[in-house]
Coordinates of C-alpha atoms and ligand atoms in Angstrom, one line a residue:
M1 CA -12.6 -17.3 -0.9
K2 CA -15.5 -16.0 1.1
L3 CA -16.0 -12.3 2.3
Y4 CA -18.5 -10.5 4.7
S5 CA -18.6 -6.9 5.1
T6 CA -17.6 -5.3 8.5
N7 CA -21.0 -3.9 8.7
N8 CA -22.5 -7.1 8.0
K9 CA -21.4 -10.5 9.3
S10 CA -23.8 -12.3 7.7
L11 CA -23.1 -11.4 4.5
K12 CA -21.3 -13.8 1.9
I13 CA -19.7 -12.8 -1.6
S14 CA -17.5 -14.0 -3.8
F15 CA -13.9 -13.0 -4.3
K16 CA -15.0 -11.9 -7.9
E17 CA -17.4 -9.3 -6.5
A18 CA -15.2 -8.2 -3.8
V19 CA -12.3 -7.5 -6.3
F20 CA -14.6 -5.5 -9.0
N21 CA -17.1 -3.7 -6.4
S22 CA -14.2 -2.7 -3.9
F23 CA -16.1 -2.3 -1.0
P24 CA -19.9 -2.9 0.2
T25 CA -23.1 -1.2 -0.2
D26 CA -23.6 -0.7 3.6
K27 CA -20.3 1.3 3.8
G28 CA -18.1 -1.4 5.7
L29 CA -14.9 -3.0 3.6
Y30 CA -14.6 -6.7 3.0
M31 CA -12.8 -9.2 5.3
P32 CA -12.3 -13.0 4.8
V33 CA -14.9 -15.0 6.7
K34 CA -12.1 -17.5 7.3
I35 CA -8.6 -17.0 8.0
P36 CA -6.7 -19.5 6.8
Q37 CA -4.0 -20.8 9.2
I38 CA 0.0 -20.8 8.0
S39 CA 0.9 -24.4 9.0
E40 CA 3.3 -25.6 11.2
E41 CA 5.4 -27.2 8.6
F42 CA 5.7 -24.3 6.1
L43 CA 6.6 -22.4 9.3
Q44 CA 9.7 -25.1 9.8
N45 CA 10.8 -24.8 6.2
I46 CA 10.2 -21.1 5.9
T47 CA 14.0 -20.3 5.9
K48 CA 14.4 -22.0 2.9
C49 CA 12.1 -20.3 0.6
S50 CA 11.7 -17.3 -1.6
L51 CA 9.7 -14.8 -1.8
Q52 CA 7.4 -15.8 -4.6
E53 CA 7.4 -19.1 -3.1
I54 CA 6.0 -17.4 0.2
A55 CA 3.7 -15.1 -1.7
L56 CA 2.2 -18.0 -3.9
E57 CA 1.5 -19.8 -0.4
A58 CA 0.1 -17.1 1.3
A59 CA -2.2 -15.8 -1.7
S60 CA -3.5 -19.4 -2.7
S61 CA -4.2 -20.3 1.1
L62 CA -6.0 -16.7 1.2
I63 CA -7.9 -16.8 -2.1
G64 CA -8.4 -20.6 -2.2
E65 CA -10.3 -22.2 -5.4
D66 CA -11.6 -19.1 -6.8
I67 CA -7.5 -19.1 -8.7
P68 CA -6.3 -22.3 -10.1
K69 CA -2.9 -22.7 -8.5
Q70 CA -0.8 -22.6 -11.8
D71 CA -2.3 -20.0 -12.8
L72 CA -2.0 -18.0 -9.3
K73 CA 1.3 -19.1 -9.5
N74 CA 1.9 -16.9 -12.9
I75 CA 0.3 -13.8 -11.0
V76 CA 2.1 -13.8 -8.6
E77 CA 5.8 -14.3 -10.2
D78 CA 4.4 -11.7 -12.8
A79 CA 3.6 -9.2 -10.4
I80 CA 5.9 -9.8 -7.3
N81 CA 9.1 -9.6 -9.6
F82 CA 11.5 -7.4 -7.8
E83 CA 13.4 -7.6 -4.5
V84 CA 12.0 -6.9 -1.0
P85 CA 15.8 -7.0 1.5
L86 CA 16.0 -6.7 4.9
V87 CA 18.7 -4.4 5.4
S88 CA 20.4 -5.0 9.3
L89 CA 21.5 -1.6 10.9
Y90 CA 22.6 -3.3 13.7
D91 CA 22.0 -6.5 15.8
Q92 CA 18.5 -5.8 17.1
L93 CA 17.4 -3.0 14.5
G94 CA 16.6 -4.1 10.4
V95 CA 14.9 -2.1 8.0
L96 CA 12.9 -4.0 5.3
E97 CA 12.7 -2.0 1.9
L98 CA 9.5 -2.0 0.3
F99 CA 10.8 0.4 -2.9
H100 CA 12.4 -1.9 -5.1
G101 CA 9.2 -2.2 -7.7
P102 CA 8.2 0.3 -10.5
S103 CA 6.9 3.2 -8.4
L104 CA 9.7 3.4 -6.1
A105 CA 7.0 2.5 -3.4
F106 CA 5.2 0.0 -1.3
K107 CA 2.2 0.2 -3.2
D108 CA 3.6 -1.6 -6.4
F109 CA 2.4 -4.6 -3.9
G110 CA -1.1 -4.0 -4.3
A111 CA -1.4 -2.3 -8.1
R112 CA 1.1 -5.1 -9.2
F113 CA -0.8 -7.8 -7.7
M114 CA -4.8 -6.6 -8.5
S115 CA -4.1 -5.6 -12.1
R116 CA -3.5 -9.0 -12.6
I117 CA -6.0 -10.3 -10.8
M118 CA -8.8 -8.2 -12.5
S119 CA -7.6 -8.8 -15.4
Y120 CA -7.6 -12.7 -14.9
L121 CA -11.1 -12.6 -13.1
S122 CA -12.6 -10.5 -16.4
N123 CA -14.0 -12.8 -18.8
S124 CA -12.1 -12.4 -22.2
K125 CA -15.2 -11.5 -24.1
D126 CA -16.3 -9.1 -21.1
K127 CA -15.5 -5.9 -22.9
T128 CA -12.3 -3.8 -21.6
L129 CA -12.0 -2.9 -17.7
D130 CA -12.3 0.8 -17.6
I131 CA -10.2 1.6 -14.2
L132 CA -11.0 5.3 -13.3
V133 CA -8.5 7.0 -10.5
A134 CA -8.1 10.3 -9.0
T135 CA -4.8 10.8 -7.5
S136 CA -2.7 13.2 -5.2
G137 CA 0.6 11.6 -6.3
D138 CA 1.8 8.1 -5.0
T139 CA -1.4 5.8 -5.8
G140 CA -1.6 7.3 -9.2
G141 CA 1.8 6.1 -10.1
A142 CA 1.7 2.8 -8.3
V143 CA -1.6 2.2 -10.5
A144 CA -0.3 3.4 -13.8
L145 CA 3.1 1.4 -13.8
G146 CA 0.5 -1.5 -12.1
F147 CA -1.3 -1.8 -14.9
L148 CA 0.8 -0.8 -17.6
G149 CA 0.7 -3.3 -20.5
V150 CA -2.0 -5.5 -18.6
K151 CA -4.4 -7.6 -20.9
G152 CA -8.2 -6.4 -21.3
T153 CA -7.5 -3.2 -19.2
R154 CA -7.6 0.6 -19.6
V155 CA -6.6 3.4 -16.8
T156 CA -7.8 6.9 -16.9
I157 CA -5.9 8.6 -14.3
L158 CA -6.4 12.4 -12.9
Y159 CA -4.6 14.2 -11.2
P160 CA -4.4 18.1 -10.0
K161 CA -2.1 20.3 -11.9
G162 CA 1.0 21.6 -10.1
K163 CA 0.3 19.6 -7.1
V164 CA 2.4 16.4 -7.5
S165 CA 5.9 16.1 -7.8
E166 CA 8.3 16.0 -10.9
I167 CA 8.9 12.2 -10.4
Q168 CA 5.4 11.7 -9.7
K169 CA 4.2 13.3 -12.5
Q170 CA 6.6 11.3 -14.9
Q171 CA 5.4 7.8 -13.4
L172 CA 1.7 9.3 -14.3
T173 CA 2.0 10.8 -17.3
T174 CA 4.8 9.0 -19.9
N175 CA 3.6 5.7 -20.1
G176 CA 1.0 5.5 -23.0
Q177 CA -0.5 2.0 -24.1
N178 CA -3.5 1.6 -21.9
I179 CA -2.6 4.4 -19.4
R180 CA -4.4 7.7 -20.1
A181 CA -3.0 10.7 -17.9
L182 CA -5.5 13.6 -17.4
E183 CA -3.7 17.0 -15.9
V184 CA -6.8 18.8 -13.9
E185 CA -6.9 22.3 -13.5
G186 CA -8.6 22.2 -9.9
T187 CA -7.7 20.4 -6.6
F188 CA -7.0 16.4 -5.7
D189 CA -10.5 16.8 -4.1
D190 CA -11.8 18.2 -7.9
C191 CA -10.6 15.4 -9.2
Q192 CA -12.1 12.4 -7.0
A193 CA -15.6 14.6 -7.2
M194 CA -14.9 14.1 -10.9
V195 CA -14.5 10.0 -11.1
K196 CA -17.1 9.7 -8.4
E197 CA -19.7 11.4 -10.3
A198 CA -18.6 9.2 -13.2
F199 CA -19.3 6.0 -11.5
N200 CA -22.9 7.7 -10.9
D201 CA -23.6 8.2 -14.8
A202 CA -25.9 5.8 -16.3
E203 CA -24.4 6.6 -19.6
L204 CA -21.2 6.2 -18.9
N205 CA -21.8 3.0 -17.3
S206 CA -24.1 1.5 -20.2
R207 CA -20.8 2.7 -22.9
F208 CA -17.9 1.0 -20.0
R209 CA -17.3 -1.1 -17.4
L210 CA -16.0 1.0 -15.0
T211 CA -14.2 0.0 -11.7
S212 CA -12.0 1.7 -9.4
A213 CA -8.4 0.8 -8.3
N214 CA -9.3 1.6 -4.7
S215 CA -7.0 1.5 -1.9
I216 CA -9.2 -0.6 0.5
N217 CA -9.8 -3.2 -2.7
I218 CA -9.1 -6.8 -0.9
A219 CA -6.7 -7.7 -3.8
R220 CA -4.4 -4.9 -2.7
L221 CA -4.2 -6.1 1.0
I222 CA -3.6 -9.8 -0.1
P223 CA -0.2 -8.9 -1.6
Q224 CA 1.1 -6.9 1.5
T225 CA 1.0 -9.6 3.6
F226 CA 3.5 -11.3 1.4
Y227 CA 6.5 -9.2 2.6
Y228 CA 5.3 -9.7 6.5
I229 CA 5.9 -13.6 5.9
Y230 CA 9.4 -12.9 4.1
A231 CA 10.6 -10.5 6.6
Y232 CA 9.8 -13.5 9.0
A233 CA 11.7 -15.4 7.2
Q234 CA 14.8 -13.5 6.4
A235 CA 14.7 -12.6 10.3
K236 CA 15.0 -16.4 10.7
R237 CA 17.7 -17.1 8.7
N238 CA 19.5 -14.7 10.8
N239 CA 18.2 -16.6 13.9
K240 CA 16.3 -13.2 15.1
N241 CA 13.6 -14.1 17.6
N242 CA 10.6 -12.0 18.9
I243 CA 10.2 -10.1 15.9
V244 CA 8.3 -6.4 16.1
F245 CA 7.1 -4.8 13.2
V246 CA 7.0 -0.9 13.0
V247 CA 4.9 0.1 10.4
P248 CA 4.8 4.0 8.9
S249 CA 0.8 4.6 8.8
G250 CA -1.8 6.8 6.7
N251 CA -4.7 4.8 5.6
F252 CA -4.0 1.8 8.0
G253 CA -3.6 -0.6 5.3
N254 CA -0.2 -1.8 5.4
I255 CA -0.2 -2.7 8.8
G256 CA -3.8 -4.0 8.6
A257 CA -2.4 -7.1 6.2
G258 CA 0.6 -7.3 9.0
L259 CA -2.1 -8.0 11.2
L260 CA -3.7 -10.4 8.6
A261 CA -0.6 -12.1 8.6
Y262 CA -0.3 -12.5 12.5
K263 CA -3.8 -13.9 12.6
M264 CA -2.9 -16.4 9.8
G265 CA -0.4 -17.5 12.4
L266 CA 2.6 -15.9 11.6
P267 CA 4.9 -15.5 14.5
V268 CA 5.1 -11.7 15.6
K269 CA 5.5 -10.8 19.0
H270 CA 4.0 -6.9 18.1
F271 CA 3.2 -4.7 15.9
I272 CA 3.9 -0.1 16.1
A273 CA 1.9 2.0 14.0
A274 CA 3.9 5.2 13.3
T275 CA 1.8 8.3 12.0
N276 CA 2.8 11.9 11.5
V277 CA 0.7 14.5 13.4
N278 CA -2.3 12.9 12.0
D279 CA -3.0 11.0 15.3
T280 CA -6.3 9.7 15.0
V281 CA -5.1 6.0 16.0
P282 CA -2.5 6.6 18.6
Q283 CA -5.1 9.1 20.2
Y284 CA -7.6 6.3 20.3
L285 CA -5.3 3.5 21.7
K286 CA -4.5 5.8 24.5
K287 CA -7.9 7.6 25.3
G288 CA -10.3 4.9 24.2
L289 CA -12.2 7.4 22.0
Y290 CA -11.7 7.5 18.1
T291 CA -12.3 10.9 16.6
P292 CA -11.6 11.3 13.2
K293 CA -10.6 14.7 12.1
P294 CA -9.5 16.5 9.0
S295 CA -6.1 15.8 7.4
I296 CA -3.3 18.0 8.4
Q297 CA -0.4 18.3 5.7
T298 CA 3.2 17.4 6.8
L299 CA 6.5 16.2 5.2
S300 CA 5.2 12.6 5.0
N301 CA 2.2 13.5 2.6
A302 CA 1.2 10.0 1.8
M303 CA 0.1 9.5 5.5
D304 CA -2.0 12.5 5.9
V305 CA -4.8 11.2 6.7
G306 CA -7.3 12.0 9.2
N307 CA -9.4 9.4 9.1
P308 CA -8.1 5.7 8.0
S309 CA -10.2 3.9 6.3
N310 CA -8.9 0.5 7.0
W311 CA -8.5 1.0 10.6
V312 CA -12.5 -0.7 10.9
R313 CA -10.7 -4.2 9.4
I314 CA -8.0 -3.9 12.2
M315 CA -11.3 -3.1 14.9
D316 CA -12.8 -6.3 13.4
L317 CA -9.8 -8.3 13.3
F318 CA -9.7 -7.9 17.0
D319 CA -13.3 -8.2 17.8
N320 CA -14.0 -4.6 18.1
N321 CA -12.2 -4.9 21.8
I322 CA -9.4 -2.2 22.3
E323 CA -7.9 -4.3 25.2
N324 CA -7.1 -6.7 22.6
I325 CA -5.8 -4.5 19.9
R326 CA -3.8 -2.9 22.8
K327 CA -1.8 -6.4 23.5
T328 CA -0.8 -6.6 19.9
I329 CA -0.5 -3.0 18.5
S330 CA 0.9 0.4 20.1
A331 CA 0.9 3.6 18.2
Y332 CA 3.3 6.5 18.0
S333 CA 3.0 10.1 16.3
Y334 CA 5.7 12.5 15.4
T335 CA 6.2 15.9 14.1
D336 CA 8.1 17.3 10.8
E337 CA 10.5 18.4 13.1
D338 CA 11.4 14.7 14.9
T339 CA 11.0 13.7 11.2
L340 CA 13.8 15.7 10.1
I341 CA 15.6 14.6 13.2
G342 CA 14.9 11.0 12.3
I343 CA 16.8 11.6 8.9
N344 CA 19.2 13.2 10.3
E345 CA 19.8 10.3 13.0
L346 CA 19.5 7.8 10.7
Y347 CA 22.3 9.0 8.1
E348 CA 24.6 9.8 11.0
K349 CA 24.2 6.7 13.1
Y350 CA 24.1 4.0 10.1
K351 CA 24.7 5.9 6.7
Y352 CA 21.1 5.2 5.7
I353 CA 19.0 7.7 4.0
A354 CA 15.4 6.8 4.6
C355 CA 12.4 8.5 3.1
P356 CA 9.9 10.7 5.3
H357 CA 7.5 8.3 5.8
T358 CA 10.4 5.5 7.0
A359 CA 11.7 8.1 8.9
V360 CA 8.7 8.1 10.9
A361 CA 8.6 4.4 11.7
Y362 CA 12.5 4.8 12.9
L363 CA 11.6 6.9 15.6
A364 CA 8.6 4.5 16.5
A365 CA 11.0 1.4 16.6
K366 CA 13.5 3.6 19.3
N367 CA 10.7 5.0 21.2
H368 CA 9.8 1.1 21.7
F369 CA 13.1 0.0 21.5
N370 CA 13.7 -3.3 23.9
P371 CA 17.1 -5.3 23.3
L372 CA 15.2 -8.6 23.9
N373 CA 13.6 -8.1 20.4
Y374 CA 14.6 -7.7 16.9
T375 CA 12.6 -5.0 15.5
I376 CA 11.8 -4.6 11.7
F377 CA 10.6 -1.1 10.5
L378 CA 9.4 -0.8 6.9
S379 CA 10.5 1.4 4.4
T380 CA 7.5 2.1 2.6
A381 CA 9.1 4.7 -0.4
H382 CA 12.7 5.5 -1.8
P383 CA 13.8 9.2 -1.1
C384 CA 14.3 10.3 -3.8
K385 CA 10.6 10.8 -4.2
F386 CA 11.0 13.2 -1.7
I387 CA 14.2 15.2 -2.3
D388 CA 12.9 18.7 -1.5
V389 CA 12.8 17.3 2.3
Y390 CA 16.9 16.9 2.5
P391 CA 18.9 19.2 3.9
K392 CA 21.9 19.9 1.1
N393 CA 24.1 17.4 2.2
L394 CA 22.1 14.7 2.3
K395 CA 20.4 15.6 -1.1
D396 CA 23.7 14.7 -3.2
K397 CA 24.0 11.5 -1.2
I398 CA 20.7 10.2 -2.6
E399 CA 21.0 7.9 -5.7
I400 CA 18.6 8.4 -8.5
P401 CA 17.4 4.4 -9.8
E402 CA 17.4 3.4 -13.0
Q403 CA 13.5 3.6 -13.2
V404 CA 13.8 7.2 -12.7
K405 CA 16.7 7.9 -15.4
Q406 CA 14.3 6.2 -17.9
L407 CA 11.8 8.0 -17.0
E408 CA 13.4 10.9 -17.2
K409 CA 14.0 10.4 -21.1
K410 CA 10.5 10.3 -22.2
K411 CA 8.0 12.7 -23.2
S412 CA 4.6 13.4 -21.1
L413 CA 1.2 12.2 -22.4
A414 CA -1.0 14.1 -20.4
H415 CA -4.3 15.8 -21.6
S416 CA -5.2 19.0 -19.6
L417 CA -9.1 19.2 -18.9
K418 CA -11.0 22.0 -17.1
N419 CA -12.3 21.7 -13.4
N420 CA -15.7 20.4 -15.0
F421 CA -17.5 16.6 -15.4
S422 CA -18.8 17.6 -18.7
D423 CA -15.4 18.0 -20.0
F424 CA -14.3 14.9 -18.2
K425 CA -17.5 12.7 -19.9
D426 CA -16.4 14.2 -23.5
F427 CA -13.1 12.8 -23.2
L428 CA -14.5 9.3 -21.9
L429 CA -16.9 9.4 -24.9
S430 CA -14.5 10.8 -27.6
N431 CA -11.6 8.3 -26.9
Ligands
PLP501 C1 0.4 4.8 1.3 C2 2.1 5.3 2.0 C3 1.9 4.9 3.4 C4 0.8 4.8 4.3 O1 0.2 3.4 4.0 P1 -1.1 3.1 4.4 O2 -1.1 1.3 3.9 O3 -1.7 4.1 4.0 O4 -0.7 3.2 6.1 C5 3.3 5.2 4.3 N1 4.3 5.7 3.1 C6 4.3 5.8 1.5 C7 5.8 6.1 0.6 C8 3.0 5.3 1.1 O5 3.2 5.4 -0.2

């Protein structure tokens, strides 16, 4: 697999370089030079394929000879080891549940696959790969659990004290092994600033092999194509046609992967991006002007992004042509008030309890409804991660998954850290 930068199409770098550097120095994002096509034969037989078979096919056609197929098979089977059911709400509407992995959110796909790719591409004689991450909650849990026990890697996570939920904190702090959690007396921005400074510190760079687990890493995008293709297979099994995907979107990585699958030839009729009031993309599609804004806090907080970093990838896939984009993608935005209505309606009509992000997607699915289509909205997290959002009658009905019950028994192993780079540096050097 060779990659160029969205800011420099003549660049051609290796898959390994893109994995370890996350993004090019020209501040663009990496994109595949060649988008492989899913074969007609594979599509004909897709209803018989398992998620792992589909994942291997997609990964090997994208990554190509950089990783031999048997090795890639082992990586895929180890990383994608949980279910992705397409739950039918009624004849023309289904919900794709992406939250059955260890951190109960779709970010498990990216984090688990990337961790194993990084471990594989590191030479065993190389120093331990030190991954530094700042998190405001969800990404950190997926990264911690994604790298847990992965050979040749060590993760250091910084999170703001008092600003992550109880379940998120347990996911970040109870792991031990190769995962270290630092509770910072500061904000998420402070955590991020410290991590950034560490990447620019000469002494730390000479002592350690530092890398980020950045959400825009190409190794996180690839595994997110798997479940679009698998959803298509499940829909086909039920003789559904004219498939429309509705994707709750923040940084637009998830929908970006769906659009990559589409460009690989997956027969999808339309994509819908559903956002909260952070509506930069819906406004762009409406008015033709891309105006990034500061983010606004909402109930669907994993989508509180005012300047979605993956949007340039989508622009690139459609030759930076807004008319092309509008043919394939629509976008709608919803307030917190709408979100609560969506949550209640899903329960009243279908006895389905959705997380707030998923509820936003449900609203967009309804908005764009067409009885000739089969509409699939993506469920990105388990509702128990956002328990404070629900009215009492629903709160009591949310089942707590086994993973969470196990975590509750474990002890927090977080270290406290002042909001001070030199303390962070001392911690890294002395541990
Ligand atoms: C990250 C996240 C999103 C947004 O996904 P993007 O790829 O950033 O668009 C939606 N829902 C949940 C639960 C998330 O954690």
